Coordinates of C-alpha atoms in Angstrom, one line a residue:
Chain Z
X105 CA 142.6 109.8 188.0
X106 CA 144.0 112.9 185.6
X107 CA 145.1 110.1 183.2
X108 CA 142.3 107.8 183.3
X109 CA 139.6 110.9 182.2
X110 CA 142.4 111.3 179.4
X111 CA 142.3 107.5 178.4
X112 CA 138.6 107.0 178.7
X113 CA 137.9 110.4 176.3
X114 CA 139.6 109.8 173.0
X115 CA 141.8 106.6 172.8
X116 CA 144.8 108.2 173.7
X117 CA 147.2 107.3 176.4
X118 CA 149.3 109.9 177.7
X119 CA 151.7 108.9 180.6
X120 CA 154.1 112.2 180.2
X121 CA 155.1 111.5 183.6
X122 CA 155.9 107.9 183.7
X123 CA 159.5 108.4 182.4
X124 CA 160.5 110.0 185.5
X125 CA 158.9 106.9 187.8
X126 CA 162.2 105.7 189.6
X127 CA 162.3 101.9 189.8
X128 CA 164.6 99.3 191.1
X129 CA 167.3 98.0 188.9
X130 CA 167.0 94.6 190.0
X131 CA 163.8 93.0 190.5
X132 CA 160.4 94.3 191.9
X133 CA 160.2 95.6 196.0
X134 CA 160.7 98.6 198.4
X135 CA 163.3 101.7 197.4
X136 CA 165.3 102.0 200.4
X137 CA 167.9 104.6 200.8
X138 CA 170.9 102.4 199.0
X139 CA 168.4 100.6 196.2
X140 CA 170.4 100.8 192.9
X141 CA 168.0 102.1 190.8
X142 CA 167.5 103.3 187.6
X143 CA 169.1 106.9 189.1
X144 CA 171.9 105.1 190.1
X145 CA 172.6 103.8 186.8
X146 CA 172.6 107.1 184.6
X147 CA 174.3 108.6 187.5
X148 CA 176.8 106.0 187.0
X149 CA 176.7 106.6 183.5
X150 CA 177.2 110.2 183.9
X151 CA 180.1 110.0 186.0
X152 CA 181.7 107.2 183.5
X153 CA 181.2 109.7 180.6
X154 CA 182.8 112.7 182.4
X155 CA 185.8 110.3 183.4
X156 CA 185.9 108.9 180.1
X157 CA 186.1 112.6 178.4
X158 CA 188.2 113.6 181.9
X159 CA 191.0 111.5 182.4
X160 CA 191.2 108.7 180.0
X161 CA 190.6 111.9 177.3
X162 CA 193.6 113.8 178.7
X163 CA 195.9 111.1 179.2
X164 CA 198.2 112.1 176.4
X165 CA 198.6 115.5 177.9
X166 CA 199.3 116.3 174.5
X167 CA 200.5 120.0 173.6
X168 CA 198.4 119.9 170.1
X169 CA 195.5 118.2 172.0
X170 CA 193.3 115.4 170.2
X171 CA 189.7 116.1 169.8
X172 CA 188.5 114.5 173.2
X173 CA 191.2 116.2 175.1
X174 CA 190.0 119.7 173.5
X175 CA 186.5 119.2 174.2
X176 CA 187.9 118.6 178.2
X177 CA 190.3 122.1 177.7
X178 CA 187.3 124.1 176.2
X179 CA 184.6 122.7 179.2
X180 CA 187.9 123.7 181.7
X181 CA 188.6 127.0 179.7
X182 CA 184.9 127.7 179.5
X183 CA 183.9 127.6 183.1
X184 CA 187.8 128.8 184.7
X185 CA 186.5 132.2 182.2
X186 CA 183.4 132.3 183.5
X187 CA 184.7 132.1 187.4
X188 CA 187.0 134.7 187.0
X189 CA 184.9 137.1 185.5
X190 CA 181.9 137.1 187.5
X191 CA 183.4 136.3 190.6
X192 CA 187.3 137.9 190.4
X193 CA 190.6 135.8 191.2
X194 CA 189.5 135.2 194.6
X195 CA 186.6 132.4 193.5
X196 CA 189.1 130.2 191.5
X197 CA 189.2 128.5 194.6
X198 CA 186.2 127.1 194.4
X199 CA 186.7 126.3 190.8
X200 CA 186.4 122.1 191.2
X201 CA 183.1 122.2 193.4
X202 CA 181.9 124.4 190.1
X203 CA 183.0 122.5 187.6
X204 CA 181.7 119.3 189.5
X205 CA 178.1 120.8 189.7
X206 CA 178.3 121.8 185.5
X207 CA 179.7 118.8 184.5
X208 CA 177.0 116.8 186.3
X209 CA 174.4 118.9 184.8
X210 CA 175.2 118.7 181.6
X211 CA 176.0 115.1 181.3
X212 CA 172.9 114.3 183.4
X213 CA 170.5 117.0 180.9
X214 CA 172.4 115.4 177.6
X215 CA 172.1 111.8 178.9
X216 CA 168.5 112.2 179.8
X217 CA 167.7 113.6 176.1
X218 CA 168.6 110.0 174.7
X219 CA 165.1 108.0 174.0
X220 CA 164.5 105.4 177.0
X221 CA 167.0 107.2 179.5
X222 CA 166.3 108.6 183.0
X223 CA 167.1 112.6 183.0
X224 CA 168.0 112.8 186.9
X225 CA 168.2 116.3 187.3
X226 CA 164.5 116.2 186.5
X227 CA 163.7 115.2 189.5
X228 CA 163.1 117.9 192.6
X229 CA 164.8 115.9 194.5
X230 CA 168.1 116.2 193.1
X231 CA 168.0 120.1 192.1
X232 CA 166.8 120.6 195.0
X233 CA 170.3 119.0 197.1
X234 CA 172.0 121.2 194.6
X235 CA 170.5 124.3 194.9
X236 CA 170.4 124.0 198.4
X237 CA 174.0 122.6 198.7
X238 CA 174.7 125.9 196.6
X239 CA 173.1 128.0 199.2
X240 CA 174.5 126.9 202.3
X241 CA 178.0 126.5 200.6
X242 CA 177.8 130.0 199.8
X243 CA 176.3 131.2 202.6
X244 CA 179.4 129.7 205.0
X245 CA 181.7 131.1 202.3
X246 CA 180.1 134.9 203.3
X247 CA 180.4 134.4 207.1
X248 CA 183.4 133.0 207.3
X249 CA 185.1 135.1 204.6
X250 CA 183.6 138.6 205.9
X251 CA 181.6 137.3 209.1
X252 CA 179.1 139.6 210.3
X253 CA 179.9 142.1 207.5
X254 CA 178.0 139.9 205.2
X255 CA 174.8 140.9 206.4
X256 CA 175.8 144.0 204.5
X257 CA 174.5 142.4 201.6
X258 CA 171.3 143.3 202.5
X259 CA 171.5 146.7 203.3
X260 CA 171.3 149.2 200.8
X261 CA 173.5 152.2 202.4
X262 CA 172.9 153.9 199.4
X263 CA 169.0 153.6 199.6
X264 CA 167.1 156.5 201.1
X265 CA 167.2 155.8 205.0
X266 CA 163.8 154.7 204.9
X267 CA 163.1 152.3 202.6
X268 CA 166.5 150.4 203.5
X269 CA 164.6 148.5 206.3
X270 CA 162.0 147.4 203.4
X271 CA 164.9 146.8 201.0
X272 CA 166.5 144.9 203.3
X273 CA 163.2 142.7 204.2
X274 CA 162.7 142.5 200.3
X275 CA 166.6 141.2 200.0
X276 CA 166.5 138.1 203.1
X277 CA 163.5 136.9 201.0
X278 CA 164.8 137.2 197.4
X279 CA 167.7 135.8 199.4
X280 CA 166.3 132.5 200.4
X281 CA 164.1 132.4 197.7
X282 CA 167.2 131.8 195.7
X283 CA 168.2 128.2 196.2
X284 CA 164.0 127.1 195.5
X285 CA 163.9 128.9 192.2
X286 CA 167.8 127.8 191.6
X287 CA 166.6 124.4 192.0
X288 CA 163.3 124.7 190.6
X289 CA 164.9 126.0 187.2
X290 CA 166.7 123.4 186.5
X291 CA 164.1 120.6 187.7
X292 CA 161.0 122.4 185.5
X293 CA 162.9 123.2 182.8
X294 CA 164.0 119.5 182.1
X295 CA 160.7 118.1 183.4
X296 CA 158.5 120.3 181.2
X297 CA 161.2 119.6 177.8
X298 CA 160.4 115.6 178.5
X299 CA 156.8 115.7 178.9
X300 CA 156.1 118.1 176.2
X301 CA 158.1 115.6 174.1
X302 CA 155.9 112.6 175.7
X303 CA 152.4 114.3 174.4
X304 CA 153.3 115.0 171.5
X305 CA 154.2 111.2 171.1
X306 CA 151.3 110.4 172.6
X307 CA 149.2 112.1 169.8
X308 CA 151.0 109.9 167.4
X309 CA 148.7 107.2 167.9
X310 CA 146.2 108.2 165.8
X311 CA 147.7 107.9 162.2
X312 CA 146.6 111.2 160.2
X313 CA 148.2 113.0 162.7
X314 CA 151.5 111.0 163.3
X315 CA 153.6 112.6 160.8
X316 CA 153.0 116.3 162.3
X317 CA 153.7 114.8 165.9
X318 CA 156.7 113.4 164.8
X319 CA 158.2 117.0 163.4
X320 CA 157.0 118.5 166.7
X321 CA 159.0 115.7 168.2
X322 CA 161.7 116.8 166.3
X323 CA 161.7 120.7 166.8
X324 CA 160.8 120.5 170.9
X325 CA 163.6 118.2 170.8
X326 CA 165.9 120.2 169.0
X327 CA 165.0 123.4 171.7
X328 CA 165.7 120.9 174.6
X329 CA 169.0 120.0 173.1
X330 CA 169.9 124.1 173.8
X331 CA 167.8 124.2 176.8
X332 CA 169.7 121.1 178.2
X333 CA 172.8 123.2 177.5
X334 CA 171.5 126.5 178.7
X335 CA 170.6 125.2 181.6
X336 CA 173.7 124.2 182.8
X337 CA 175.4 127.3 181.6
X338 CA 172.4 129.1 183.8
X339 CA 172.8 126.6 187.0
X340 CA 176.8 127.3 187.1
X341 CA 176.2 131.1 186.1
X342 CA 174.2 131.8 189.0
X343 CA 176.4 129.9 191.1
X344 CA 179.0 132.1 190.7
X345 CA 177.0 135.3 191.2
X346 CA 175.7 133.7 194.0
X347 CA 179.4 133.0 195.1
X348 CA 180.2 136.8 194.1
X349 CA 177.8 138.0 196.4
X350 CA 179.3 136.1 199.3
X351 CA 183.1 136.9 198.4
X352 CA 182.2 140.8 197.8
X353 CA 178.8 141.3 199.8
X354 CA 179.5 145.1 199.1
X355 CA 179.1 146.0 195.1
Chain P
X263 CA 124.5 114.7 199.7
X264 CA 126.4 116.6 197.9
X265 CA 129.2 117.6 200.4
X266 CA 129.9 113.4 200.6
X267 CA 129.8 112.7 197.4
X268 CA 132.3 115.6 196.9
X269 CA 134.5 114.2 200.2
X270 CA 134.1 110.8 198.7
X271 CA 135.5 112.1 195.5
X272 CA 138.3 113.8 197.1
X273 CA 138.9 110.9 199.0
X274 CA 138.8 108.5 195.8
X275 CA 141.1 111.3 194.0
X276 CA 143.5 111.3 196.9
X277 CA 144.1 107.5 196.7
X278 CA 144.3 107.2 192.9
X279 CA 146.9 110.1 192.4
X280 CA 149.1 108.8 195.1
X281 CA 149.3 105.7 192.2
X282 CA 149.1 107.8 189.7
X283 CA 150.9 111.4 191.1
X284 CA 154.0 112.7 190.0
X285 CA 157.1 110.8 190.2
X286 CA 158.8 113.6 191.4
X287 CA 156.5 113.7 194.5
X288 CA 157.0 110.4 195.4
X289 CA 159.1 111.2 198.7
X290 CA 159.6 107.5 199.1
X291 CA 162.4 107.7 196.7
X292 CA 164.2 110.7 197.8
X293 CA 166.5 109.0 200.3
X294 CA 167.6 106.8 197.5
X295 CA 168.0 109.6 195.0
X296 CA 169.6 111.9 197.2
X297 CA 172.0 109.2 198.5
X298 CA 173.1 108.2 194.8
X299 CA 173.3 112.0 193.9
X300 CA 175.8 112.3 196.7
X301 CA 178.2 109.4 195.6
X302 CA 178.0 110.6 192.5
X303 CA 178.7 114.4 193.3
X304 CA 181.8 113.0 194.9
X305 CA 183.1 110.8 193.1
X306 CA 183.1 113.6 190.0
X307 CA 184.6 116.0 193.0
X308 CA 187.1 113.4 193.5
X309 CA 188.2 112.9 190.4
X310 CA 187.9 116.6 189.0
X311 CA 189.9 117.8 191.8
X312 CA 193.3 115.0 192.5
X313 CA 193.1 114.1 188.2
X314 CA 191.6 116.1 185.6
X315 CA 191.9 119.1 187.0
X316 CA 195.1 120.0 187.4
X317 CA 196.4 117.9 184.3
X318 CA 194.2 119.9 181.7
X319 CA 196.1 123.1 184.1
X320 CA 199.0 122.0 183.9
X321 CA 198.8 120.4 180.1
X322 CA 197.2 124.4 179.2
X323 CA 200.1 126.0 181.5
X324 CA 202.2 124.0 179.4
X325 CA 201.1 124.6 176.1
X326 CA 201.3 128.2 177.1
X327 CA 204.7 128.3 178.3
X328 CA 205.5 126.4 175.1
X329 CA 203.7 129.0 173.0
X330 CA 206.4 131.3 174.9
X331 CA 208.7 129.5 174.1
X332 CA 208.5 129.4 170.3
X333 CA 207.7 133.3 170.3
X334 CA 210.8 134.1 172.1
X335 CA 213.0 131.7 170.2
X336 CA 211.0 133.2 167.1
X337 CA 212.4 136.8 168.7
X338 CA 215.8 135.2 169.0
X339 CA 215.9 133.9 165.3
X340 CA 214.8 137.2 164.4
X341 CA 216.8 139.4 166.3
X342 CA 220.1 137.2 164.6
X343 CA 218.3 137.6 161.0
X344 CA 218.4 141.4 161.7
X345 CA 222.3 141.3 162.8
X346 CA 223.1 139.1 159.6
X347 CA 221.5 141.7 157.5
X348 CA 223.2 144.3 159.1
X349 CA 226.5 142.2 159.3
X350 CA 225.8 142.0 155.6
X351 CA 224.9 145.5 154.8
X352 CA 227.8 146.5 156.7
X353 CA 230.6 144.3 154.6
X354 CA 228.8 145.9 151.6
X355 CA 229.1 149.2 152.3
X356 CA 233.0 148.3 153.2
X357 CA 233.6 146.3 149.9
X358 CA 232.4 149.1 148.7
X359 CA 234.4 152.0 150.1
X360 CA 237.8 149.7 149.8
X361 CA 237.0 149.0 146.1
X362 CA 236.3 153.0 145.8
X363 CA 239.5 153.4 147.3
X364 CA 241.5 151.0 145.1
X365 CA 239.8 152.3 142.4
X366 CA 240.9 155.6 143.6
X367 CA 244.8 154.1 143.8
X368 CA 244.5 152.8 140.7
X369 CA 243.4 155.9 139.4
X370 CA 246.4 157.9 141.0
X371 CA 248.6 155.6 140.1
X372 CA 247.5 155.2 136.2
X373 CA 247.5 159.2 136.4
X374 CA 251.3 159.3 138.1
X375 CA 252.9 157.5 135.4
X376 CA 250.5 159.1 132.5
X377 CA 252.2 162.6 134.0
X378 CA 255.7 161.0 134.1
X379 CA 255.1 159.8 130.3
X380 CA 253.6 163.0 129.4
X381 CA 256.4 164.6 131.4
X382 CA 259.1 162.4 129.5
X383 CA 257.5 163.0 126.3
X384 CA 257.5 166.7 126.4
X385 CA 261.2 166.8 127.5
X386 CA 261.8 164.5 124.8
X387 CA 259.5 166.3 122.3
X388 CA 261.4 169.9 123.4
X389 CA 264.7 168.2 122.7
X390 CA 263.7 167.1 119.4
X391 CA 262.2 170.3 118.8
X392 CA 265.3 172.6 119.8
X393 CA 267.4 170.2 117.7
X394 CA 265.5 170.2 114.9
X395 CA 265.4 174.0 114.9
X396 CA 269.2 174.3 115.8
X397 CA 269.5 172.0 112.0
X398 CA 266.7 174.3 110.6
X399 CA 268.4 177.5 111.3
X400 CA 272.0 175.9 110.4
X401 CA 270.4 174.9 107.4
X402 CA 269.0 178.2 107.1
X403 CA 272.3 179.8 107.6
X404 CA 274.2 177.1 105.3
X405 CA 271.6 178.2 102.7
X406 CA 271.9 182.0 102.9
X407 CA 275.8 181.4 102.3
X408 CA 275.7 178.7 99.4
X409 CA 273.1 181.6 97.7
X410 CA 275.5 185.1 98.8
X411 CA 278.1 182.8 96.8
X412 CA 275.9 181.6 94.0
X413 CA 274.9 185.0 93.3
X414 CA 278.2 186.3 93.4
X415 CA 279.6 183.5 91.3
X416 CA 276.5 184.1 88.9
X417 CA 277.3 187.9 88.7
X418 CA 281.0 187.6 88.6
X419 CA 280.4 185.4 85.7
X420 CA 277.5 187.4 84.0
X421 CA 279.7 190.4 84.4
X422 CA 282.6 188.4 82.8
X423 CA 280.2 187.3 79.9
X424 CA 279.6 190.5 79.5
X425 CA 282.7 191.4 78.5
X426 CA 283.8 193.8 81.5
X427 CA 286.3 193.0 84.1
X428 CA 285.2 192.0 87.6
X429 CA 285.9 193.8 90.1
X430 CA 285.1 190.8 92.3
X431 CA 284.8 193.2 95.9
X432 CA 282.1 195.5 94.1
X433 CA 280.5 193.0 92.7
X434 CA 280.2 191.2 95.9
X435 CA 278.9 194.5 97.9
X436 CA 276.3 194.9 95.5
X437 CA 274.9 191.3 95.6
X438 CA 275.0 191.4 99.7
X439 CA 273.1 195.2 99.0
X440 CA 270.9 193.7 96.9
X441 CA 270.2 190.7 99.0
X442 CA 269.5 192.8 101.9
X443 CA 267.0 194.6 100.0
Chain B
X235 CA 133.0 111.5 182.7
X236 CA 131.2 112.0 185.2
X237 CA 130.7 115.5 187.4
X238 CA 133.1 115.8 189.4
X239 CA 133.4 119.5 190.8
X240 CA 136.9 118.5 192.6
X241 CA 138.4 117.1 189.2
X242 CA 136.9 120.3 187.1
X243 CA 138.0 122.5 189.7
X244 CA 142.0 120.9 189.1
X245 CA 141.8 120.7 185.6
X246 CA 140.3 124.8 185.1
X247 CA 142.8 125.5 187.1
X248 CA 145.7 124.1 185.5
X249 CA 144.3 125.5 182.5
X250 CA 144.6 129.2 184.2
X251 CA 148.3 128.1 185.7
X252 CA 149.4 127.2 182.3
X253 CA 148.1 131.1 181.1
X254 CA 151.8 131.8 183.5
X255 CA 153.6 130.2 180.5
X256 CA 152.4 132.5 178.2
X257 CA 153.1 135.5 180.4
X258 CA 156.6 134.1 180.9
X259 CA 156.9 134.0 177.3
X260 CA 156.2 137.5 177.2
X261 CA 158.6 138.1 179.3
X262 CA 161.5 136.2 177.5
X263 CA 160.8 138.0 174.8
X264 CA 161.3 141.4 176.1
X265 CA 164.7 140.4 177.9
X266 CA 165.9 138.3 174.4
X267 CA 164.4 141.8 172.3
X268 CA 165.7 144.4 174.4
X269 CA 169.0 143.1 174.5
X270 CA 169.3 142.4 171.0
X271 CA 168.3 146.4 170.3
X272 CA 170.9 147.1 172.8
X273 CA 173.5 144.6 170.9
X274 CA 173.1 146.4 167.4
X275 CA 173.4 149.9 169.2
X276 CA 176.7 148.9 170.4
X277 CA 177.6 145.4 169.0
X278 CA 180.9 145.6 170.9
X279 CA 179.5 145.8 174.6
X280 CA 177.4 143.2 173.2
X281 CA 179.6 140.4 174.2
X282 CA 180.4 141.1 177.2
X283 CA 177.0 141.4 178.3
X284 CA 175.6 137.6 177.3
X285 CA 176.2 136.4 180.5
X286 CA 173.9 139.0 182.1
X287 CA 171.5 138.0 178.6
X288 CA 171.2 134.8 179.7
X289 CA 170.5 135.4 183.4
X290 CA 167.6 137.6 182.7
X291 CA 166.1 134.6 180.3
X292 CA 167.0 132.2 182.8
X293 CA 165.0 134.6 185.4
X294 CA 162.1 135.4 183.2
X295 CA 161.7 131.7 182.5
X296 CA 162.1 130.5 185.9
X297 CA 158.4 131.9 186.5
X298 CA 157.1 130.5 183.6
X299 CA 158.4 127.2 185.2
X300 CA 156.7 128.2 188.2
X301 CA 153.2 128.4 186.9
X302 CA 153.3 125.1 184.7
X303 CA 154.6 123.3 188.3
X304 CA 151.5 124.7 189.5
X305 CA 149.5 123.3 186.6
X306 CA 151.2 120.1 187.0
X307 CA 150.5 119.7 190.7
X308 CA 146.8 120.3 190.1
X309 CA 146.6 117.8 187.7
X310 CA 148.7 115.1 188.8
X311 CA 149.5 115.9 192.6
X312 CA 146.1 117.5 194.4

């Protein structure tokens, strides 16, 4: 209805939304549960790439590394760094379900920047199994790590003794309002880049003002290239202060 | 009136946005995406965890104890430089003492024999000298006499050419008297 | 177009939703300013503290997130 009031006012079609439509690969019909569709494929994609760069990269093992087998040491390096620091030694342990979650955000958010592609971390959907898996992952990790001592966490004993009942209300909700904004993030973020970058091309059907749509093209697209980055970073940052907070419920 | 056509319009809205709503809204499709996102979440998992993983670890753990490696054989090369130099400085300052000693020896020795020479020398010069003095004083002495006699001979004879007769034990008296004066 | 208090009703208030971007913006800015005032005080604590940077932007921009979902629900999802 939204688009239609669009369409009939000026001439211009805007469907910023229609790149996120998920369709069957094959043919017309239903999307059951096992459909390959088009998230299937750049899923599929995604995981190729981060094999490709992964193990076909590394398989020199090379001591002076080649330039795909750097680019996998400096990912490995990069997020091993940024485990230990925020989390201490004792979170290396969990350093492969991290690296799995980065590696398919980043692929997905650098795949989905390539004109024509499906970006499938735009989607609630899948943010929202991630930042949810996150959350339940993590919150096992604090019970079984410091069982009921986790609840700790959400009690200031260095409050004033009557506000740590309201602190600790305040904390359970900023709690499990973690895992909606943690998925959220990462869904609008993406979502908002792409359609922004689908108005502006829009407004490049009408001529006079085609070249200055394309050079907003340009720039927006240049800001999601960082945000597509950034946004992994943030995803796998909060993660592990999220995992921090369940390995050491008391700093 | 107005209520209905307000419901209608709802109601219209309602069916055209569940065309035209957000994709993302679309539950229809979240088994499917949710299903795919777990295949692939595991298959990465899978593969991160049995292959990459621990290759990059172990082709970094390797490089580092490489890196180790070459610094402590680097030490090691080092550490023998450092005793060659010292090896070195230490035959130096040796070849230097012994040739301060030979020169030393050499020295001695050049001196020993330049004392026995001058040594030799002197004895030989003295003997000379004594001898030559012995002649001188012979010579001496051999002259004084020849000159007593001259002088006597000349006075004996003056006296005699004189006319007067010689009395040849005055005359010599008064020559050795007046050669002592 | 015709009136139609439902559709003007979603599209004023994506309009006011999208006002949260703005705010956000505000907000991003004080996190990316602050720190940077902080960074040139004492540039060598300043690397160490990028990770923090970068979780107040990501915080700050979550809400800015927030309010165009909300503007994007009212025009494409009420």
């Amino acid at each position: 209805m939204a688009e239609e009031a669009h369409s009939e006012g000026s001439g211009l079609v805007f469907h910023p939304l229609d790149q996120f439509i998920v369709k069957p690969l094959f043919g017309e019909g239903p999307i059951h549960w096992y459909t390959p569709t088009n998230v299937t494929l750049w899923m599929t994609i995604a995981v190729l790439c981060i094999v490709a760069v992964f193990v076909f990269g590394t398989r020199g093992r090379a001591i002076i590394p080649t330039r795909v087998q750097s680019v996998a040491e400096v990912i490995y390096g990069f997020i091993y760094k940024m485990i230990e620091d925020v989390t201490g030694h004792d979170g290396v342990k969990y350093f492969p379900y991290i690296m799995t979650l980065f590696l398919f955000i980043l692929f997905s958010n650098y795949l989905g920047l390539l004109p024509t592609s499906f970006t499938p971390t735009s989607h609630i959907a899948v943010t929202a199994v991630l930042g949810f898996g996150v959350f339940i992952i993590v919150t096992l990790i604090g019970f079984v790590k410091n069982g009921a001592s986790f609840l700790g966490l959400f009690w200031m004993a260095d409050s004033p003794a009557i506000l740590r009942p309201v602190i600790a209300v305040i904390e359970l909700i900023s709690y499990f309002v973690r895992p909606v904004s943690h998925s959220i993030r990462l869904a609008g973020n993406i979502m908002a880049g792409h359609a922004v970058i689908k108005v502006f091309a829009g407004f490049a059907a009408i001529a006079a003002i085609s070249p200055v749509s394309i050079l907003a093209i340009v720039a927006i697209y240049g800001l999601e290239v960082l945000v597509a980055g950034i946004q992994a970073y943030v995803f796998t940052i909060l993660t592990c202060v999220y995992l921090k907070d369940a390995l050491h419920p008391h700093h | 009136m107005a209520t209905e056509t307000i419901a209608a319009g709802a109601a219209h809205g309602a069916t055209e946005t569940a065309k035209a709503g957000m994709p993302q809204l679309d539950f229809s499709t979240f088994p499917n995406q949710i299903f795919w996102l777990l295949v692939a979440l595991v298959v990465i998992y899978l593969v991160l965890s049995r292959i990459a993983l621990p290759r990059i670890g172990s082709v970094l753990a390797e490089r580092q104890g490489t890196i180790t490696n070459d610094i402590a054989a680097a030490e090691g090369l080092r550490q023998k430089a450092l005793n060659a130099e010292k090896a070195y400085n230490d035959a130096l300052i040796q070849a230097r003492a012994e040739a301060h000693k030979i020169v030393a020896e050499a020295k001695a020795e050049i001196q020993k024999t330049l004392d026995a020479a001058t040594a030799k020398a002197d004895i030989d010069i003295a003997a000379k000298a004594a001898e030559s003095s012995a002649r001188i004083a012979e010579i001496r002495a051999g002259a004084m006499d020849a000159v007593t006699e001259v002088a006597n001979d000349t006075a004996k004879e003056l006296i005699a050419a004189f006319g007067g007769k010689a009395d040849s034990r005055a005359v010599t008296s008064a020559v050795a008297a007046r050669l002592k004066g | 177009m015709e009136g139609d208090i439902a559709s003007m009703g979603q599209f004023i208030g994506a309009g006011l939703a999208a006002i949260g971007s703005g705010a956000a913006a505000i907000g991003v800015g004080h996190v990316a300013g602050n720190f940077l005032a902080g960074a040139l005080r004492n540039p060598s604590a300043a690397a160490s503290q990028t990770a923090t940077l970068f979780i107040g932007l990501a915080f700050a921009e979550a809400l800015g997130i927030f309010s165009f979902l909300v503007a994007l629900l009212l025009m494409f999802a009420v």
